[in-house]
Amino acid sequence: DAGVIQSPRHEVTEMGQEVTLRCKPISGHNSLFWYRQTMMRGLELLIYFNNNVPIDDSGMPEDRFSAKMPNASFSTLKIQPSEPRDSAVYFCASSFLGVNEQFFGPGTRLTVL
Amino acid sequence: TQLLEQSPQFLSIQEGENLTVYCNSSSVFSSLQWYRQEPGEGPVLLVTVVTGGEVKKLKRLTFQFGDARKDSSLHITAAQPGDTGLYLCAEAGGTSYGKLTFGQGTILTVHP
């Protein structure tokens, strides 16, 4: 069974550029979560969707960050413009709605120079 | 926002040793989960504890939930290099159903 798929696995970009991270949740899961992990702040929830609808985006750090879920099998997290402090590993996770077990993807390591 | 504190932050031990890591909260957990994250991968759920005083075992791992549901511990017996990783506790459920709040984690290194 395919788990959560994230792309790209690594992204190196320059400050000011737009970055788009992609996620395909596990088929049948109807909750999707975006997290950011850094050494300083640990694993932080950015936003999550239930049935493709954003439920809580209070963790999104700034207006530079946006997330969409156009359908049940795809989500994007966009940073525009990117800054060096956005460098982190970004994880996508999915679950069945109402079930607390989340399945994480392998993450995207973002480096903004 | 509930704060989860994990200790120790770092733990470096030799193969065969026992260890315990802790997760504490300023308030009562609805339920608590433990995850392990290996380098280059996402966290993987190990266990969920719900009832105060609950003890769960997963091979060499023993998970305890405090009677007051404000703390939890993970004990590993006879650690092996394969146990190396980041151990995270997370508060699950509560008023934000489906949302997890993670602790900072304990980085465990088991040397052969």
PDB file of C-alpha atoms in Angstrom:
ATOM      1  CA  ASP A   1       0.000   0.000   0.000  1.00  0.00           C
ATOM      2  CA  ALA A   2       1.257   3.454  -0.845  1.00  0.00           C
ATOM      3  CA  GLY A   3       1.653   5.696   2.124  1.00  0.00           C
ATOM      4  CA  VAL A   4       1.490   9.456   2.106  1.00  0.00           C
ATOM      5  CA  ILE A   5       3.468  10.756  -0.844  1.00  0.00           C
ATOM      6  CA  GLN A   6       5.278  14.074  -0.753  1.00  0.00           C
ATOM      7  CA  SER A   7       7.214  15.857  -3.435  1.00  0.00           C
ATOM      8  CA  PRO A   8       9.804  17.050  -3.843  1.00  0.00           C
ATOM      9  CA  ARG A   9      11.861  15.310  -1.162  1.00  0.00           C
ATOM     10  CA  HIS A  10      14.423  18.087  -1.214  1.00  0.00           C
ATOM     11  CA  GLU A  11      14.128  21.661  -2.378  1.00  0.00           C
ATOM     12  CA  VAL A  12      16.843  24.289  -2.445  1.00  0.00           C
ATOM     13  CA  THR A  13      15.809  27.754  -3.505  1.00  0.00           C
ATOM     14  CA  GLU A  14      16.854  31.342  -3.179  1.00  0.00           C
ATOM     15  CA  MET A  15      15.223  33.912  -0.982  1.00  0.00           C
ATOM     16  CA  GLY A  16      12.263  35.536  -2.681  1.00  0.00           C
ATOM     17  CA  GLN A  17      11.371  32.577  -4.842  1.00  0.00           C
ATOM     18  CA  GLU A  18       8.042  30.801  -4.737  1.00  0.00           C
ATOM     19  CA  VAL A  19       8.054  27.286  -3.329  1.00  0.00           C
ATOM     20  CA  THR A  20       5.278  24.721  -3.763  1.00  0.00           C
ATOM     21  CA  LEU A  21       5.204  21.529  -1.762  1.00  0.00           C
ATOM     22  CA  ARG A  22       2.887  18.709  -2.765  1.00  0.00           C
ATOM     23  CA  CYS A  23       1.135  15.944  -0.899  1.00  0.00           C
ATOM     24  CA  LYS A  24      -0.961  12.944  -1.855  1.00  0.00           C
ATOM     25  CA  PRO A  25      -2.717  11.472   1.186  1.00  0.00           C
ATOM     26  CA  ILE A  26      -3.508   7.812   1.701  1.00  0.00           C
ATOM     27  CA  SER A  27      -6.497   6.841  -0.394  1.00  0.00           C
ATOM     28  CA  GLY A  28      -9.690   6.979   1.660  1.00  0.00           C
ATOM     29  CA  HIS A  29      -8.309   9.283   4.324  1.00  0.00           C
ATOM     30  CA  ASN A  30     -10.346  12.453   4.677  1.00  0.00           C
ATOM     31  CA  SER A  31      -8.212  14.506   7.045  1.00  0.00           C
ATOM     32  CA  LEU A  32      -4.943  16.052   5.940  1.00  0.00           C
ATOM     33  CA  PHE A  33      -2.360  17.895   8.020  1.00  0.00           C
ATOM     34  CA  TRP A  34       0.659  20.035   7.162  1.00  0.00           C
ATOM     35  CA  TYR A  35       3.477  20.270   9.730  1.00  0.00           C
ATOM     36  CA  ARG A  36       6.828  22.019   9.892  1.00  0.00           C
ATOM     37  CA  GLN A  37       9.751  20.605  11.861  1.00  0.00           C
ATOM     38  CA  THR A  38      12.835  22.509  13.013  1.00  0.00           C
ATOM     39  CA  MET A  39      15.355  21.879  15.743  1.00  0.00           C
ATOM     40  CA  MET A  40      14.328  25.040  17.531  1.00  0.00           C
ATOM     41  CA  ARG A  41      10.553  24.683  17.436  1.00  0.00           C
ATOM     42  CA  GLY A  42      10.013  20.969  16.987  1.00  0.00           C
ATOM     43  CA  LEU A  43       7.024  19.681  15.042  1.00  0.00           C
ATOM     44  CA  GLU A  44       4.389  22.362  14.536  1.00  0.00           C
ATOM     45  CA  LEU A  45       0.980  21.994  12.965  1.00  0.00           C
ATOM     46  CA  LEU A  46       0.484  24.579  10.236  1.00  0.00           C
ATOM     47  CA  ILE A  47      -2.975  23.778   8.901  1.00  0.00           C
ATOM     48  CA  TYR A  48      -5.369  20.887   8.578  1.00  0.00           C
ATOM     49  CA  PHE A  49      -8.261  19.952   6.326  1.00  0.00           C
ATOM     50  CA  ASN A  50     -11.298  17.768   6.871  1.00  0.00           C
ATOM     51  CA  ASN A  51     -13.048  16.620   3.702  1.00  0.00           C
ATOM     52  CA  ASN A  52     -10.932  19.092   1.693  1.00  0.00           C
ATOM     53  CA  VAL A  53     -12.089  22.051   3.813  1.00  0.00           C
ATOM     54  CA  PRO A  54      -9.527  24.000   5.880  1.00  0.00           C
ATOM     55  CA  ILE A  55     -10.490  23.672   9.543  1.00  0.00           C
ATOM     56  CA  ASP A  56      -7.685  25.342  11.448  1.00  0.00           C
ATOM     57  CA  ASP A  57      -4.955  27.469   9.888  1.00  0.00           C
ATOM     58  CA  SER A  58      -3.879  29.183  13.097  1.00  0.00           C
ATOM     59  CA  GLY A  59      -0.429  27.627  12.789  1.00  0.00           C
ATOM     60  CA  MET A  60       0.310  29.225   9.433  1.00  0.00           C
ATOM     61  CA  PRO A  61       3.099  31.640  10.316  1.00  0.00           C
ATOM     62  CA  GLU A  62       2.432  34.438   7.863  1.00  0.00           C
ATOM     63  CA  ASP A  63       0.464  35.474   4.829  1.00  0.00           C
ATOM     64  CA  ARG A  64       3.366  34.238   2.765  1.00  0.00           C
ATOM     65  CA  PHE A  65       2.119  30.730   3.497  1.00  0.00           C
ATOM     66  CA  SER A  66      -0.973  29.306   1.831  1.00  0.00           C
ATOM     67  CA  ALA A  67      -2.407  25.812   1.498  1.00  0.00           C
ATOM     68  CA  LYS A  68      -5.026  24.317  -0.765  1.00  0.00           C
ATOM     69  CA  MET A  69      -6.761  21.004  -1.106  1.00  0.00           C
ATOM     70  CA  PRO A  70      -8.602  21.003  -4.430  1.00  0.00           C
ATOM     71  CA  ASN A  71      -9.642  17.369  -4.116  1.00  0.00           C
ATOM     72  CA  ALA A  72      -9.383  14.413  -1.770  1.00  0.00           C
ATOM     73  CA  SER A  73      -6.142  13.149  -3.258  1.00  0.00           C
ATOM     74  CA  PHE A  74      -4.012  16.264  -3.489  1.00  0.00           C
ATOM     75  CA  SER A  75      -2.863  19.189  -1.400  1.00  0.00           C
ATOM     76  CA  THR A  76      -0.281  21.929  -1.806  1.00  0.00           C
ATOM     77  CA  LEU A  77       1.563  24.193   0.586  1.00  0.00           C
ATOM     78  CA  LYS A  78       2.925  27.324  -1.039  1.00  0.00           C
ATOM     79  CA  ILE A  79       5.399  29.850   0.297  1.00  0.00           C
ATOM     80  CA  GLN A  80       5.662  33.101  -1.607  1.00  0.00           C
ATOM     81  CA  PRO A  81       8.078  34.773  -1.232  1.00  0.00           C
ATOM     82  CA  SER A  82      10.333  32.345   0.603  1.00  0.00           C
ATOM     83  CA  GLU A  83      12.791  33.467   3.283  1.00  0.00           C
ATOM     84  CA  PRO A  84      15.815  31.740   4.870  1.00  0.00           C
ATOM     85  CA  ARG A  85      13.897  31.283   8.135  1.00  0.00           C
ATOM     86  CA  ASP A  86      11.429  29.074   6.265  1.00  0.00           C
ATOM     87  CA  SER A  87      14.128  26.427   5.983  1.00  0.00           C
ATOM     88  CA  ALA A  88      12.759  23.310   7.663  1.00  0.00           C
ATOM     89  CA  VAL A  89      11.363  19.858   6.983  1.00  0.00           C
ATOM     90  CA  TYR A  90       7.716  20.014   5.984  1.00  0.00           C
ATOM     91  CA  PHE A  91       5.548  16.986   6.632  1.00  0.00           C
ATOM     92  CA  CYS A  92       2.158  16.069   5.338  1.00  0.00           C
ATOM     93  CA  ALA A  93       0.035  13.568   7.270  1.00  0.00           C
ATOM     94  CA  SER A  94      -3.361  12.033   6.696  1.00  0.00           C
ATOM     95  CA  SER A  95      -5.937  10.142   8.717  1.00  0.00           C
ATOM     96  CA  PHE A  96      -9.529   9.038   8.766  1.00  0.00           C
ATOM     97  CA  LEU A  97     -11.731  11.823  10.077  1.00  0.00           C
ATOM     98  CA  GLY A  98     -12.207  11.424  13.820  1.00  0.00           C
ATOM     99  CA  VAL A  99      -9.416   8.863  14.202  1.00  0.00           C
ATOM    100  CA  ASN A 100      -6.352  10.203  15.961  1.00  0.00           C
ATOM    101  CA  GLU A 101      -3.765   8.011  14.250  1.00  0.00           C
ATOM    102  CA  GLN A 102      -2.003  10.100  11.645  1.00  0.00           C
ATOM    103  CA  PHE A 103       0.196   8.671   8.923  1.00  0.00           C
ATOM    104  CA  PHE A 104       3.088  10.873   7.968  1.00  0.00           C
ATOM    105  CA  GLY A 105       4.820  11.258   4.658  1.00  0.00           C
ATOM    106  CA  PRO A 106       8.621  11.243   4.355  1.00  0.00           C
ATOM    107  CA  GLY A 107       8.789  15.026   4.390  1.00  0.00           C
ATOM    108  CA  THR A 108      10.223  17.719   2.140  1.00  0.00           C
ATOM    109  CA  ARG A 109      13.490  19.248   3.284  1.00  0.00           C
ATOM    110  CA  LEU A 110      13.399  22.899   2.253  1.00  0.00           C
ATOM    111  CA  THR A 111      16.491  25.066   2.211  1.00  0.00           C
ATOM    112  CA  VAL A 112      16.113  28.744   1.403  1.00  0.00           C
ATOM    113  CA  LEU A 113      19.413  30.450   0.706  1.00  0.00           C
TER     114      LEU A 113
ATOM    115  CA  THR B   1      -2.664  25.844  24.362  1.00  0.00           C
ATOM    116  CA  GLN B   2      -1.449  22.780  26.212  1.00  0.00           C
ATOM    117  CA  LEU B   3       2.323  22.617  26.646  1.00  0.00           C
ATOM    118  CA  LEU B   4       4.032  19.252  26.492  1.00  0.00           C
ATOM    119  CA  GLU B   5       7.467  18.945  28.010  1.00  0.00           C
ATOM    120  CA  GLN B   6       9.663  15.995  27.191  1.00  0.00           C
ATOM    121  CA  SER B   7      12.792  14.959  29.030  1.00  0.00           C
ATOM    122  CA  PRO B   8      15.554  14.388  28.569  1.00  0.00           C
ATOM    123  CA  GLN B   9      16.128  16.230  25.292  1.00  0.00           C
ATOM    124  CA  PHE B  10      19.069  14.005  24.398  1.00  0.00           C
ATOM    125  CA  LEU B  11      19.992  10.506  25.521  1.00  0.00           C
ATOM    126  CA  SER B  12      23.056   8.586  24.420  1.00  0.00           C
ATOM    127  CA  ILE B  13      23.459   5.057  25.746  1.00  0.00           C
ATOM    128  CA  GLN B  14      25.129   1.744  25.006  1.00  0.00           C
ATOM    129  CA  GLU B  15      23.372  -1.243  23.541  1.00  0.00           C
ATOM    130  CA  GLY B  16      21.772  -3.353  26.258  1.00  0.00           C
ATOM    131  CA  GLU B  17      21.055  -0.518  28.667  1.00  0.00           C
ATOM    132  CA  ASN B  18      17.586   0.432  29.881  1.00  0.00           C
ATOM    133  CA  LEU B  19      16.161   3.924  29.578  1.00  0.00           C
ATOM    134  CA  THR B  20      13.077   5.968  30.364  1.00  0.00           C
ATOM    135  CA  VAL B  21      11.832   9.131  28.693  1.00  0.00           C
ATOM    136  CA  TYR B  22       9.108  11.345  30.040  1.00  0.00           C
ATOM    137  CA  CYS B  23       6.290  13.530  28.795  1.00  0.00           C
ATOM    138  CA  ASN B  24       4.576  16.007  31.083  1.00  0.00           C
ATOM    139  CA  SER B  25       1.758  18.452  30.624  1.00  0.00           C
ATOM    140  CA  SER B  26       0.466  21.509  32.381  1.00  0.00           C
ATOM    141  CA  SER B  27      -3.063  20.131  32.119  1.00  0.00           C
ATOM    142  CA  VAL B  28      -4.933  16.855  31.719  1.00  0.00           C
ATOM    143  CA  PHE B  29      -4.463  14.929  28.510  1.00  0.00           C
ATOM    144  CA  SER B  30      -7.527  13.799  26.599  1.00  0.00           C
ATOM    145  CA  SER B  31      -5.391  10.988  25.292  1.00  0.00           C
ATOM    146  CA  LEU B  32      -1.706  10.710  24.582  1.00  0.00           C
ATOM    147  CA  GLN B  33       0.275   9.190  21.778  1.00  0.00           C
ATOM    148  CA  TRP B  34       3.916   8.211  21.413  1.00  0.00           C
ATOM    149  CA  TYR B  35       5.610   8.379  18.019  1.00  0.00           C
ATOM    150  CA  ARG B  36       9.080   7.375  16.852  1.00  0.00           C
ATOM    151  CA  GLN B  37      10.783   9.219  14.041  1.00  0.00           C
ATOM    152  CA  GLU B  38      13.836   7.803  12.317  1.00  0.00           C
ATOM    153  CA  PRO B  39      16.279  10.032  10.435  1.00  0.00           C
ATOM    154  CA  GLY B  40      14.913  11.115   7.055  1.00  0.00           C
ATOM    155  CA  GLU B  41      11.415   9.811   7.732  1.00  0.00           C
ATOM    156  CA  GLY B  42       8.159  10.982   9.220  1.00  0.00           C
ATOM    157  CA  PRO B  43       6.946  10.031  12.705  1.00  0.00           C
ATOM    158  CA  VAL B  44       5.286   6.640  13.130  1.00  0.00           C
ATOM    159  CA  LEU B  45       2.696   5.975  15.806  1.00  0.00           C
ATOM    160  CA  LEU B  46       3.781   3.522  18.507  1.00  0.00           C
ATOM    161  CA  VAL B  47       0.878   3.630  20.954  1.00  0.00           C
ATOM    162  CA  THR B  48      -2.134   5.564  22.203  1.00  0.00           C
ATOM    163  CA  VAL B  49      -2.991   5.691  25.907  1.00  0.00           C
ATOM    164  CA  VAL B  50      -6.335   6.931  27.109  1.00  0.00           C
ATOM    165  CA  THR B  51      -7.070   5.767  30.653  1.00  0.00           C
ATOM    166  CA  GLY B  52      -5.263   7.079  33.729  1.00  0.00           C
ATOM    167  CA  GLY B  53      -2.873   4.445  35.089  1.00  0.00           C
ATOM    168  CA  GLU B  54      -2.866   2.556  31.809  1.00  0.00           C
ATOM    169  CA  VAL B  55       0.184   0.467  30.926  1.00  0.00           C
ATOM    170  CA  LYS B  56       0.838  -0.823  27.420  1.00  0.00           C
ATOM    171  CA  LYS B  57       3.665  -2.992  26.195  1.00  0.00           C
ATOM    172  CA  LEU B  58       5.114  -3.233  22.721  1.00  0.00           C
ATOM    173  CA  LYS B  59       7.916  -5.808  22.748  1.00  0.00           C
ATOM    174  CA  ARG B  60      10.730  -4.118  24.726  1.00  0.00           C
ATOM    175  CA  LEU B  61       8.816  -0.839  25.057  1.00  0.00           C
ATOM    176  CA  THR B  62       6.560  -0.130  28.036  1.00  0.00           C
ATOM    177  CA  PHE B  63       4.278   2.898  28.042  1.00  0.00           C
ATOM    178  CA  GLN B  64       2.655   4.258  31.174  1.00  0.00           C
ATOM    179  CA  PHE B  65      -0.013   6.905  31.549  1.00  0.00           C
ATOM    180  CA  GLY B  66      -0.098   8.724  34.858  1.00  0.00           C
ATOM    181  CA  ASP B  67      -3.097   8.279  37.133  1.00  0.00           C
ATOM    182  CA  ALA B  68      -3.957  11.951  36.789  1.00  0.00           C
ATOM    183  CA  ARG B  69      -3.432  11.820  32.995  1.00  0.00           C
ATOM    184  CA  LYS B  70      -0.929  14.670  33.103  1.00  0.00           C
ATOM    185  CA  ASP B  71       2.196  12.651  32.473  1.00  0.00           C
ATOM    186  CA  SER B  72       3.444   9.626  30.610  1.00  0.00           C
ATOM    187  CA  SER B  73       6.624   7.626  30.322  1.00  0.00           C
ATOM    188  CA  LEU B  74       8.234   5.339  27.791  1.00  0.00           C
ATOM    189  CA  HIS B  75      10.628   2.703  29.091  1.00  0.00           C
ATOM    190  CA  ILE B  76      12.878   0.702  26.781  1.00  0.00           C
ATOM    191  CA  THR B  77      14.485  -2.467  28.049  1.00  0.00           C
ATOM    192  CA  ALA B  78      17.792  -3.669  26.618  1.00  0.00           C
ATOM    193  CA  ALA B  79      18.048  -0.922  24.034  1.00  0.00           C
ATOM    194  CA  GLN B  80      19.308  -1.793  20.571  1.00  0.00           C
ATOM    195  CA  PRO B  81      20.842   0.410  17.858  1.00  0.00           C
ATOM    196  CA  GLY B  82      17.593   0.050  15.930  1.00  0.00           C
ATOM    197  CA  ASP B  83      15.847   1.991  18.703  1.00  0.00           C
ATOM    198  CA  THR B  84      17.802   5.094  17.724  1.00  0.00           C
ATOM    199  CA  GLY B  85      15.527   7.948  16.760  1.00  0.00           C
ATOM    200  CA  LEU B  86      13.415  10.847  17.931  1.00  0.00           C
ATOM    201  CA  TYR B  87      10.652   9.926  20.360  1.00  0.00           C
ATOM    202  CA  LEU B  88       7.711  12.289  20.377  1.00  0.00           C
ATOM    203  CA  CYS B  89       4.689  12.457  22.605  1.00  0.00           C
ATOM    204  CA  ALA B  90       1.531  14.092  21.318  1.00  0.00           C
ATOM    205  CA  GLU B  91      -1.725  15.149  22.896  1.00  0.00           C
ATOM    206  CA  ALA B  92      -4.598  13.890  20.821  1.00  0.00           C
ATOM    207  CA  GLY B  93      -8.224  14.819  20.609  1.00  0.00           C
ATOM    208  CA  GLY B  94      -9.769  17.141  23.126  1.00  0.00           C
ATOM    209  CA  THR B  95     -11.688  20.069  21.771  1.00  0.00           C
ATOM    210  CA  SER B  96      -9.830  20.089  18.465  1.00  0.00           C
ATOM    211  CA  TYR B  97     -10.758  16.639  17.292  1.00  0.00           C
ATOM    212  CA  GLY B  98      -8.098  15.147  15.051  1.00  0.00           C
ATOM    213  CA  LYS B  99      -5.507  17.781  15.890  1.00  0.00           C
ATOM    214  CA  LEU B 100      -2.253  16.712  17.550  1.00  0.00           C
ATOM    215  CA  THR B 101       0.030  18.848  19.678  1.00  0.00           C
ATOM    216  CA  PHE B 102       3.573  17.482  19.860  1.00  0.00           C
ATOM    217  CA  GLY B 103       6.275  17.761  22.480  1.00  0.00           C
ATOM    218  CA  GLN B 104       9.792  18.741  21.479  1.00  0.00           C
ATOM    219  CA  GLY B 105      10.944  15.135  21.559  1.00  0.00           C
ATOM    220  CA  THR B 106      13.792  13.080  22.984  1.00  0.00           C
ATOM    221  CA  ILE B 107      16.658  12.214  20.646  1.00  0.00           C
ATOM    222  CA  LEU B 108      17.876   8.730  21.540  1.00  0.00           C
ATOM    223  CA  THR B 109      21.142   7.312  20.284  1.00  0.00           C
ATOM    224  CA  VAL B 110      21.995   3.702  21.068  1.00  0.00           C
ATOM    225  CA  HIS B 111      25.611   2.821  20.398  1.00  0.00           C
ATOM    226  CA  PRO B 112      26.564  -0.739  19.454  1.00  0.00           C
TER     227      PRO B 112
END
